[in-house]
XYZ file of C-alpha atoms in Angstrom:
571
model
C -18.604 18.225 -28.528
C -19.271 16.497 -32.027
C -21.779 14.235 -32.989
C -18.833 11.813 -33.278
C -17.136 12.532 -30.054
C -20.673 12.313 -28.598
C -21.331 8.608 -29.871
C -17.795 7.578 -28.513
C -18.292 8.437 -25.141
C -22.241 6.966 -25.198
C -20.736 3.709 -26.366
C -17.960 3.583 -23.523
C -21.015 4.365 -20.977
C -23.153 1.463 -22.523
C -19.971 -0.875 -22.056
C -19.023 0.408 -18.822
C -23.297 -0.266 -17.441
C -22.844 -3.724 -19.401
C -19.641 -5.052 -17.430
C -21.058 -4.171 -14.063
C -24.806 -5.359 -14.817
C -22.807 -9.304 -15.567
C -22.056 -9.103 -11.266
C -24.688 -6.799 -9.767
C -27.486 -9.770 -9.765
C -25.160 -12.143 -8.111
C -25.405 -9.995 -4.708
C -26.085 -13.536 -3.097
C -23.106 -13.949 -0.398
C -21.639 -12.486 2.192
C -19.834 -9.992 2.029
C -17.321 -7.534 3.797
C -15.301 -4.641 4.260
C -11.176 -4.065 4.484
C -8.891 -3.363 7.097
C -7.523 -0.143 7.339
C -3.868 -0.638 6.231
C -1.418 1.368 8.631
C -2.904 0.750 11.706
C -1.518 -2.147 14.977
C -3.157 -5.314 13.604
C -0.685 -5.965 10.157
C 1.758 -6.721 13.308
C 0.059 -9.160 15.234
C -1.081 -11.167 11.601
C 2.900 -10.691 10.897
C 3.516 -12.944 13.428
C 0.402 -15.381 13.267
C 1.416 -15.394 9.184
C 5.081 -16.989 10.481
C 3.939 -18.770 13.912
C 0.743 -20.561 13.131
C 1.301 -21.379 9.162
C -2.528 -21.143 8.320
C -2.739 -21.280 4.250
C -5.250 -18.771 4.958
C -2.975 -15.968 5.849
C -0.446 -16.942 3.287
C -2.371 -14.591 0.898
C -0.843 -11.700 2.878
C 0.602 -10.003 -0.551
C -2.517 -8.691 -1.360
C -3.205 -5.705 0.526
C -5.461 -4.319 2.343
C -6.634 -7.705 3.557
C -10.479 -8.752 3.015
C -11.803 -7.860 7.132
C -14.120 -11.149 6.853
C -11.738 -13.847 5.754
C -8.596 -12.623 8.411
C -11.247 -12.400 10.837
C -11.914 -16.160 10.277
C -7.965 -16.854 10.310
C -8.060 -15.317 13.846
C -11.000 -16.120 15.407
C -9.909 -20.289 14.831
C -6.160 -20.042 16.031
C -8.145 -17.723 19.237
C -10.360 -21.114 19.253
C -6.795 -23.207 19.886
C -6.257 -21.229 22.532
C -9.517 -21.603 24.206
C -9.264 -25.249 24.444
C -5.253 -25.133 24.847
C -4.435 -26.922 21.800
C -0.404 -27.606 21.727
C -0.269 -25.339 19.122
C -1.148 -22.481 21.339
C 1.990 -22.575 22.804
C 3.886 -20.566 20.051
C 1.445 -17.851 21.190
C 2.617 -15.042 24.149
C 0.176 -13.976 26.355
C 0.047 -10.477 24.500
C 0.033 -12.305 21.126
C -3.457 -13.395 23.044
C -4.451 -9.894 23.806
C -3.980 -8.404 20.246
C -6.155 -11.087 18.749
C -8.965 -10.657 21.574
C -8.691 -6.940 21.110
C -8.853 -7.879 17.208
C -12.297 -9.601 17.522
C -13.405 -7.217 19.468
C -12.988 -4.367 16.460
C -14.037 -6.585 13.815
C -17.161 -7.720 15.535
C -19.349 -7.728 12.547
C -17.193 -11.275 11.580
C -16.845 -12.670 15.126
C -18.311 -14.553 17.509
C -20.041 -12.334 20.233
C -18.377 -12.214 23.498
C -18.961 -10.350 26.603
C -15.482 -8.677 27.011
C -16.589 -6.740 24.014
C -19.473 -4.865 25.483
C -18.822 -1.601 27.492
C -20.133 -1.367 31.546
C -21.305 2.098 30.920
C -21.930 3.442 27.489
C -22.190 6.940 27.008
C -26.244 8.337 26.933
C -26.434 4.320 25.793
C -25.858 5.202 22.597
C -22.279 5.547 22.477
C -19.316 3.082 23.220
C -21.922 -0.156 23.592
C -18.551 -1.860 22.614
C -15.208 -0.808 23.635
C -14.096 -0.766 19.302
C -16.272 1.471 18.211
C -17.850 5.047 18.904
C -21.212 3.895 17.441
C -21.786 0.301 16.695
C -25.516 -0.684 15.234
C -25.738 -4.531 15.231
C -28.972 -5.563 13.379
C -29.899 -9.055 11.359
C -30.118 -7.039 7.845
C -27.626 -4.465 8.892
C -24.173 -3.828 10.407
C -22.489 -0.127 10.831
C -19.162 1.174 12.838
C -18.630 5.073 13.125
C -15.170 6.239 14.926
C -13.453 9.493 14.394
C -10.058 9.655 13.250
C -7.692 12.071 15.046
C -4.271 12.851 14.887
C -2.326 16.006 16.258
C 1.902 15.737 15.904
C 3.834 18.594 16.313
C 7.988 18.549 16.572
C 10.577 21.251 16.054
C 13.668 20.281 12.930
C 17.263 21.140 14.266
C 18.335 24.745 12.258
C 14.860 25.202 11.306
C 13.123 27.988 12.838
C 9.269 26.986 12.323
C 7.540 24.074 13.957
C 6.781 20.967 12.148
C 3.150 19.807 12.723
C 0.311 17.942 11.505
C -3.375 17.997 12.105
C -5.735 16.057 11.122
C -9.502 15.538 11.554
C -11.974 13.324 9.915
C -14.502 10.090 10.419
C -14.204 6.173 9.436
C -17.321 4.111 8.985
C -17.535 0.562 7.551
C -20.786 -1.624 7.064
C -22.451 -4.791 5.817
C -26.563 -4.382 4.195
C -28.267 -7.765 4.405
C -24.082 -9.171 4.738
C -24.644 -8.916 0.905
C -22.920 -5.828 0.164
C -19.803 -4.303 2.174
C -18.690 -0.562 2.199
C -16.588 1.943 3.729
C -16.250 5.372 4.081
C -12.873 7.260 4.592
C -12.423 10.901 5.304
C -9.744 13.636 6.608
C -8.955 17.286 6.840
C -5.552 17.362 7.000
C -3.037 20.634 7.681
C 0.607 20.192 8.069
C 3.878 21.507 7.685
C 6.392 18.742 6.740
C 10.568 18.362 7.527
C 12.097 20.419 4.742
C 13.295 17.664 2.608
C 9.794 16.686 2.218
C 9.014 20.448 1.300
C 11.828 19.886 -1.098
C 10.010 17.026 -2.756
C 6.619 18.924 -2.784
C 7.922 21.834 -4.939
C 9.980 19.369 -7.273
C 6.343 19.135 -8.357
C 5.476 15.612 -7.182
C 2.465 16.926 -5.007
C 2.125 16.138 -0.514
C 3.430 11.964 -0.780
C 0.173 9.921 -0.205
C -2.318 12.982 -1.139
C -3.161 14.397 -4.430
C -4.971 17.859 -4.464
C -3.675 20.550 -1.969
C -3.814 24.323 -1.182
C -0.897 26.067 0.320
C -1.828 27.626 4.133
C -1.896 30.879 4.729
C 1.165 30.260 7.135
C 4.737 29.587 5.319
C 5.530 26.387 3.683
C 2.129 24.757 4.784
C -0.372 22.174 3.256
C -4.063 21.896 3.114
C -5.959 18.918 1.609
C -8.522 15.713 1.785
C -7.921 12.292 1.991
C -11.594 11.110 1.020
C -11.774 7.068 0.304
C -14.473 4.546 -0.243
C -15.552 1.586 -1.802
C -18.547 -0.991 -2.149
C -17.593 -4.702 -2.325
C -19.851 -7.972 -3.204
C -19.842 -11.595 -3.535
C -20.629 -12.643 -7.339
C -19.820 -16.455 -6.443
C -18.944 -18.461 -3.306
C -14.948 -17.781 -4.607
C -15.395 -14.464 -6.244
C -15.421 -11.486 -4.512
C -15.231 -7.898 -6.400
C -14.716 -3.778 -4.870
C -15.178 -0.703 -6.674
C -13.231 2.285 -5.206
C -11.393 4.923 -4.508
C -8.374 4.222 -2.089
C -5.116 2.555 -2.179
C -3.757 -0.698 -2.779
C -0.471 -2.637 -2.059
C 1.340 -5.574 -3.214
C 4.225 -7.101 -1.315
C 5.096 -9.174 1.125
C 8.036 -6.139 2.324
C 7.937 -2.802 3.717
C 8.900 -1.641 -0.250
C 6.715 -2.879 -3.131
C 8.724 -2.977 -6.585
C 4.850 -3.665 -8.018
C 2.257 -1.159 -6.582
C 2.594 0.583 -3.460
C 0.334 2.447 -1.064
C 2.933 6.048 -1.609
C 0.910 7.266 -4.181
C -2.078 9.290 -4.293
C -5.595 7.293 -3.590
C -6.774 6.258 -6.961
C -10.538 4.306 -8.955
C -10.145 0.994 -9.102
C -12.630 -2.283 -9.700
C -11.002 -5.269 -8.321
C -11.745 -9.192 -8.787
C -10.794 -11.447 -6.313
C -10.564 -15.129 -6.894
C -10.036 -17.415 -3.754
C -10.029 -21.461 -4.461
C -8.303 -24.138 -3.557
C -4.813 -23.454 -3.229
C -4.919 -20.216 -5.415
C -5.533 -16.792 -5.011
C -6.272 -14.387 -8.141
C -6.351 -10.683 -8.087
C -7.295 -8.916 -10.824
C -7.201 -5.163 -10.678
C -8.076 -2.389 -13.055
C -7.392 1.158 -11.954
C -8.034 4.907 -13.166
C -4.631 7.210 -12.916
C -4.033 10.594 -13.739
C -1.092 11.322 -15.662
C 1.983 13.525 -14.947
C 1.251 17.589 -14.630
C 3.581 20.502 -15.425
C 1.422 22.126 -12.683
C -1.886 20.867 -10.209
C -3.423 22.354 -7.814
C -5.526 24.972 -10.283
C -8.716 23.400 -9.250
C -10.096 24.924 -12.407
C -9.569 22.154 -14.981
C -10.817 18.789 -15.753
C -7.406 16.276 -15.949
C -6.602 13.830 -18.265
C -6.284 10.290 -16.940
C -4.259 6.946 -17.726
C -5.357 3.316 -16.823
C -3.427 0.305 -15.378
C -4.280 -3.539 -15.353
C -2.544 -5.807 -13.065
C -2.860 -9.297 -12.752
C -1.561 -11.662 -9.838
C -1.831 -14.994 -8.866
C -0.218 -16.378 -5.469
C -0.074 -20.412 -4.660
C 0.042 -22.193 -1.276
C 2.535 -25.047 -2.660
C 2.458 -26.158 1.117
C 1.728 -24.604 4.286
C 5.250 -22.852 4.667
C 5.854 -21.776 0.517
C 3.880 -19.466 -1.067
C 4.678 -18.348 -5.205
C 3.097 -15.524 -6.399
C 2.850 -14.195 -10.530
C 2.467 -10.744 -11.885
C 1.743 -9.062 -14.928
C 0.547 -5.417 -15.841
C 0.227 -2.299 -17.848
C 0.337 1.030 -17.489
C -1.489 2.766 -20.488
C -2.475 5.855 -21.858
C -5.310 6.471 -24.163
C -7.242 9.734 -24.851
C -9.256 9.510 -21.405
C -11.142 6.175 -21.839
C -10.283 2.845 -20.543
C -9.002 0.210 -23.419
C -11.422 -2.813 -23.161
C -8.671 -5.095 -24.578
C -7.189 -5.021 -20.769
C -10.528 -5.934 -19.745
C -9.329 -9.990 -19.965
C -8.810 -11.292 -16.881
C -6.213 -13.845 -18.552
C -2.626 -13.463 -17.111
C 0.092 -13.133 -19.445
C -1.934 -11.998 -22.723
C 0.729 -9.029 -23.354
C 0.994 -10.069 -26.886
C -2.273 -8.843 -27.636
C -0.424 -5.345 -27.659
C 0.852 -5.841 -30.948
C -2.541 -6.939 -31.909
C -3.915 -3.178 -31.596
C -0.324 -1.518 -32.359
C 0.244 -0.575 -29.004
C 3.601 0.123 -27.089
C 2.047 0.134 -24.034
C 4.728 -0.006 -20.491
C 4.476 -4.273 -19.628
C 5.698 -5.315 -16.490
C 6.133 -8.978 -15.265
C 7.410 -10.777 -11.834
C 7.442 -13.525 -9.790
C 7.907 -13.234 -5.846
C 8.109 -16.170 -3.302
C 7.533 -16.333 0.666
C 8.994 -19.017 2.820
C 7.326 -19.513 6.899
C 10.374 -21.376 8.563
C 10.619 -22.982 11.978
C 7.902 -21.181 12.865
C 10.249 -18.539 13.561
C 11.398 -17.154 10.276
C 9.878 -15.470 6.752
C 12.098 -15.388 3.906
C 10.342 -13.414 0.975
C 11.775 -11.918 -2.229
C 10.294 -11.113 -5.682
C 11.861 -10.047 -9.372
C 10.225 -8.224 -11.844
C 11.387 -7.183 -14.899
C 10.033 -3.846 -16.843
C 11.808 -4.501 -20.361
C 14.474 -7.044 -21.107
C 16.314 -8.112 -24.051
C 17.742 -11.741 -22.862
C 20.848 -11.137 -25.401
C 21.403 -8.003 -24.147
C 20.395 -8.988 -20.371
C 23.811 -11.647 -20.773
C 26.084 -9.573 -23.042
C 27.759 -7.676 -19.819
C 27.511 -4.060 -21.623
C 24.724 -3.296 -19.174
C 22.259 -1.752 -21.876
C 19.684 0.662 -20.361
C 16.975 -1.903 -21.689
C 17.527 -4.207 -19.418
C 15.240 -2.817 -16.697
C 14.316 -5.344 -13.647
C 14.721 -4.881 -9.668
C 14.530 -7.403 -6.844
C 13.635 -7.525 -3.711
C 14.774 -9.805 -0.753
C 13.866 -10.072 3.039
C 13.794 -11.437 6.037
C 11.272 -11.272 9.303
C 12.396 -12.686 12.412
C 9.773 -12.930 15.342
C 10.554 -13.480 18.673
C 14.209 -12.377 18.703
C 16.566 -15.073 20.489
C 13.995 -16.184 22.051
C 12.342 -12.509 23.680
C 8.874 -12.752 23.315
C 7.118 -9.930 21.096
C 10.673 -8.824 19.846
C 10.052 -9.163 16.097
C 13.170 -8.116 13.457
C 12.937 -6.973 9.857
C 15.522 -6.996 7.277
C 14.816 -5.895 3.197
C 17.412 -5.196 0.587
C 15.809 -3.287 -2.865
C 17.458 -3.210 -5.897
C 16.512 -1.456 -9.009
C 18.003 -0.717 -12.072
C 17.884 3.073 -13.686
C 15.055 3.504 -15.978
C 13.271 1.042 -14.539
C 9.071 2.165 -14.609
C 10.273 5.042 -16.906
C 8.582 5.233 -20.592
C 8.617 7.490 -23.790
C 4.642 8.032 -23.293
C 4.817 9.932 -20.395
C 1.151 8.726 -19.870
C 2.516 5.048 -19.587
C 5.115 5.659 -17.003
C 4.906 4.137 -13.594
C 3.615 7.255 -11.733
C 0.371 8.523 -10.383
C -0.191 12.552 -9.842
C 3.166 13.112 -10.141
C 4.764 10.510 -7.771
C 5.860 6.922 -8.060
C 3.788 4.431 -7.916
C 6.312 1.709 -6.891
C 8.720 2.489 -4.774
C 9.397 6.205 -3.634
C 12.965 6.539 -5.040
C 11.571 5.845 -8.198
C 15.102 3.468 -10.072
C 18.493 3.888 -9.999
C 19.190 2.957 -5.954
C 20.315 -0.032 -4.062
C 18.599 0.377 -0.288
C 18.949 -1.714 2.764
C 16.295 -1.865 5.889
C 16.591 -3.029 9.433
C 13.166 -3.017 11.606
C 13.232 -3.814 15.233
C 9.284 -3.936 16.592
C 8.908 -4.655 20.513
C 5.792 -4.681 22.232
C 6.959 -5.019 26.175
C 3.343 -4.791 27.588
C 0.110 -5.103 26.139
C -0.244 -1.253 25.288
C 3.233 -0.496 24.655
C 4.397 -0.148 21.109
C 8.433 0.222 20.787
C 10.271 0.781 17.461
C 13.686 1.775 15.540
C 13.844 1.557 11.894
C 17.122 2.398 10.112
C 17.314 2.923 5.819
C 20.280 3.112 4.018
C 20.427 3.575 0.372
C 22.463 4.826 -2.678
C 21.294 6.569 -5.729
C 22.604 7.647 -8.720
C 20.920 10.780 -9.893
C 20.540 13.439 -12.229
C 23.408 15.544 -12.745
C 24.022 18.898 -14.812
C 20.271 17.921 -16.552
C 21.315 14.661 -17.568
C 18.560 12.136 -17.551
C 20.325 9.403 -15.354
C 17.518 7.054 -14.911
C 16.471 8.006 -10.998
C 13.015 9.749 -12.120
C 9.888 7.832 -13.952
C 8.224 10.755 -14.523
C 11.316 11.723 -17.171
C 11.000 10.478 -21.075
C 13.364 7.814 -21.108
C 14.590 8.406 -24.720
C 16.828 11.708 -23.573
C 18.928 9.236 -22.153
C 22.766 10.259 -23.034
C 23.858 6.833 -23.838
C 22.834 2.722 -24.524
C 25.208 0.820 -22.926
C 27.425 0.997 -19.679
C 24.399 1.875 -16.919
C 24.686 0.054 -13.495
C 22.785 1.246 -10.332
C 24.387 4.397 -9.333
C 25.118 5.746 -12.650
C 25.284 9.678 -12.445
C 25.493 11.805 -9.321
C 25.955 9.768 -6.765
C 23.471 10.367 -3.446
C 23.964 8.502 -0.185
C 21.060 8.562 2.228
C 20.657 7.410 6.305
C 17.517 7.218 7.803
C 16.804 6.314 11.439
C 13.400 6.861 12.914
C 12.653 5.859 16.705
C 9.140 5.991 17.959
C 7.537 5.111 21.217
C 3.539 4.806 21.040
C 1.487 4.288 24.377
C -2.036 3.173 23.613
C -4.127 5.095 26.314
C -7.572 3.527 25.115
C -8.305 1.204 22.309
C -6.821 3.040 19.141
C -6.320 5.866 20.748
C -2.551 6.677 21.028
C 0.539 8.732 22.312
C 3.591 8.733 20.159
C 6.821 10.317 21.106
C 9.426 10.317 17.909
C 12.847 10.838 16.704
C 14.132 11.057 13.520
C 17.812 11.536 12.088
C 17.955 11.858 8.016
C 21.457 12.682 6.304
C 21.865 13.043 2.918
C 24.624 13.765 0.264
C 25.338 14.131 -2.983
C 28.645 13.977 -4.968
C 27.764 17.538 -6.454
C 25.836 19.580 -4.064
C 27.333 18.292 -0.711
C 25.192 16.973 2.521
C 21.846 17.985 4.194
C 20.814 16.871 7.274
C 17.705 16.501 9.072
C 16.880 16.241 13.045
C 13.261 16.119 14.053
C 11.970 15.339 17.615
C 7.926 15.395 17.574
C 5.006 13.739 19.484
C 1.817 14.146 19.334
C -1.467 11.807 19.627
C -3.597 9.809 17.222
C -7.035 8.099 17.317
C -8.407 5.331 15.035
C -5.140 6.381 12.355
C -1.843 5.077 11.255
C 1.205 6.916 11.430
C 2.427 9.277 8.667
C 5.868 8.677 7.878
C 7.883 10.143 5.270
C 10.563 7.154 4.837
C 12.604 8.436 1.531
């Protein structure tokens, strides 16, 4: 390295200690960890979101949710129903259970109750509370220690070698003085996936969810970590911040069009501003750029950086409108301080350092009706050209997608029968760029929506929860896609330069070689203990293509997890 080179990265250092040491001596709140996304509760605050229209749970976009301020949402609606308030009627008798069981695993935030406490913990160490393995409780200090389990196996019709997955690992969360939240994720994880998912592996998009992996000495197998983690602290009585490495998610769906959870787990520093009506998330984030080939684990990667602002208003208890803005830029690995303004909207300062940097902007609304009802929906647009967007020669420029949905809780009146319905549409191209480094990706997969652009997809979700441990759902995806066809760039794939395009004008969604997909997935889960479940699933995937015919999938599985979401491979 060169004197020159060496100064560089000294100075980024010296600016990287100077931003944090502005918030480190405001450690003066309290502060707390986040939920685990994937896991029962986002179910139960579904429904409290849509039946109980607190402003406090209209913030639900921004995910995972801050564990202290849903705990406070749910611990005063559990306080209606203590003292039978009218407005405790919307609530079931299980809707009752899932918040009691809530409290009970977020302890560290709510009030102490006796049903929490176990009649006979193990060598009175273990299991003091029915939530956690190993609970500490102190006036300066708060930890929770569970293991994390999870053991599927199924067999794929026409395929001769079992499908399986097997994970191991340990979750622990924690509060120091309730001035300084953190969390501690980690998994060893073997599997062997349905063969369309082995498909998408060797396309050279890496395990979905996971970035680093070793192939198993058995055929067609996958080894890797999922390690996550993060410190969060209060800098003002509105401002909370969290430096990580995990995932985020934005959307009020089951699909984000903004920033999704399908990626790999990635660094971020995020600013959270909470006043008022408003809510103001600021993130900046750490990528790495595409790869003609991972997996080495001899080389030092270059990386790409994102900044995404968004800010979500209560306009009254039932409408919530949300703004976004980002980029996705690369530089030669260091962060550009010019994103560093935590300003919405200040995408002309681009030109200011001659940069062509991939912008993205949306809007996205939420309506709670009749207690009953959410209606949500968002646009964003990636690049537009407003004479071109009008001019009805569909120019590949023109690059936006929406998004528009539906939830439905209590079904005709049945009790803890909830419905889901989502329609995505996204034009091709869309998150593609001519810098590779500034496409919408993340080590090698998209970091939006798993089919990347060029589809139109519809989703129905039917959830049911019969009796208090009894989880029932069917979930059915249908989508179209035009792809690439004889090598042609068609506009499906991000991770493709979007200048060897063959033409300008005349692209609509399903340009190029046209792919129909089905999707139905029905799962039974049994919760034998708290967290602890049995799953019994079913899934049915057929696919086509204009050009290479169908392929079908049938997998039958079941298996059990403990303190873990399901993995799902919905694309």
């Amino acid at each position: 390295m060169n004197q020159f080179e060496l100064n560089r990265y000294r100075t980024q250092f010296i600016k990287y200690i100077g931003c944090l040491s502005l918030f480190l001596p405001f450690l003066l709140s309290a502060q707390s960890s986040y939920l685990q996304m994937g896991m029962k509760d986002q179910q139960m605050l579904d429904r409290l979101e849509i039946k109980m229209q607190r402003p406090g749970l209209n913030f639900s976009i921004i995910k995972p949710y801050n564990r202290k301020w849903v705990t406070k949402e749910v611990e005063a609606i559990d306080s209606l129903v203590q003292i039978k308030d009218y407005q405790a009627d919307r609530l079931s008798k299980i809707d009752q259970y899932n918040m009691q069981r809530f409290l009970m695993n977020n302890s560290e935030w709510s009030a102490p109750r006796a049903s929490y406490y176990s009649q006979k913990p193990i060598l009175k160490t273990f299991y003091t509370t029915k939530g956690n393995l190993l609970e500490v409780q102190e006036k300066d200090f708060f930890l929770a220690v569970n293991p994390i389990i999870s053991y599927h196996q199924g067999q794929e019709t026409g395929y001769d070698r079992p499908i399986f997955q097997n994970t191991r690992g340990a979750v622990a969360r924690g509060l120091i003085g309730k001035k300084l939240g953190f969390h501690i994720y980690f998994t060893e994880n073997q599997e062997r996936t349905p063969r369309y998912v082995q498909q998408w592996v060797r396309n050279g998009r890496g395990v979905p969810g996971a970035g680093f992996y070793k192939a198993l000495s058995i055929p067609e197998g996958y080894d890797y970590f999922d390690v996550r983690g993060s410190i969060s602290w209060q800098v003002a009585k509105a401002i909370e911040m969290q430096f990580g490495y995990d995932k985020n998610f934005i959307g009020n769906g089951l699909r984000s069009l903004y920033l999704s959870d399908f990626s790999n787990n990635n660094l971020f520093l995020k600013i959270n501003t909470r006043i008022w009506k408003f809510n103001y998330e600021n993130l900046f984030m750490e990528l790495i750029p595409q790869q003609a080939v991972f997996n080495t684990g001899n080389q030092n990667y270059p990386r790409k950086y994102f900044r995404m602002n968004h800010l979500s208003m209560n306009v009254t208890k039932w409408l919530n409108v949300g703004l976004f803005d980002a980029a996705m830029f690369g530089r030669v690995n260091h962060f550009d301080f010019m994103y560093m303004i935590p300003v919405m909207f200040v995408l002309p300062q681009q030109q200011q350092i001659g940069s062509a940097d991939n912008s993205m902007v949306g809007i996205d609304m939420k309506m709670n009706l009749l207690k009953r009802i959410q209606v949500y929906g968002k646009i964003n647009f990636d690049e537009f050209w407003t004479e071109q967007l009008f001019s009805r020669k569909d120019w590949w420029g023109n690059k936006y997608g929406y998004q528009l949905g539906m939830k439905y809780v209590d079904v005709l009146g049945v009790k803890n029968v909830d419905l889901q319905l989502e329609m995505n549409r996204v034009r091709p191209y869309m998150y593609s760029h001519f810098d590779t480094a500034a496409n919408w990706t993340h080590y090698n997969q998209p970091f939006a929506h798993p089919l990347g652009a060029n589809f139109q997809e519809y989703i129905a979700v039917l959830k049911a929860q019969p009796t208090k441990r009894l989880y029932l759902q069917a979930k059915a995806i249908v989508f179209t896609q035009g792809i690439d066809s004889l090598g042609i760039n068609m506009g499906a794939n991000p991770l493709i330069n979007n200048k060897s395009r063959p033409r300008e004008y005349a692209w609509y969604v399903g340009s190029g070689d046209k792919a129909e997909g089905l999707m139905v997935n029905l799962l039974a889960s049994y919760e034998l203990f708290e967290n602890l479940f049995i799953d019994v699933n079913y899934l049915q995937r057929n696919y086509s293509t204009q050009l290479k015919g169908a392929s079908n999938t049938t997998v039958f599985s079941a298996g059990v997890r403990w303190n873990i979401g399901r993995r799902d491979f919905d694309f």
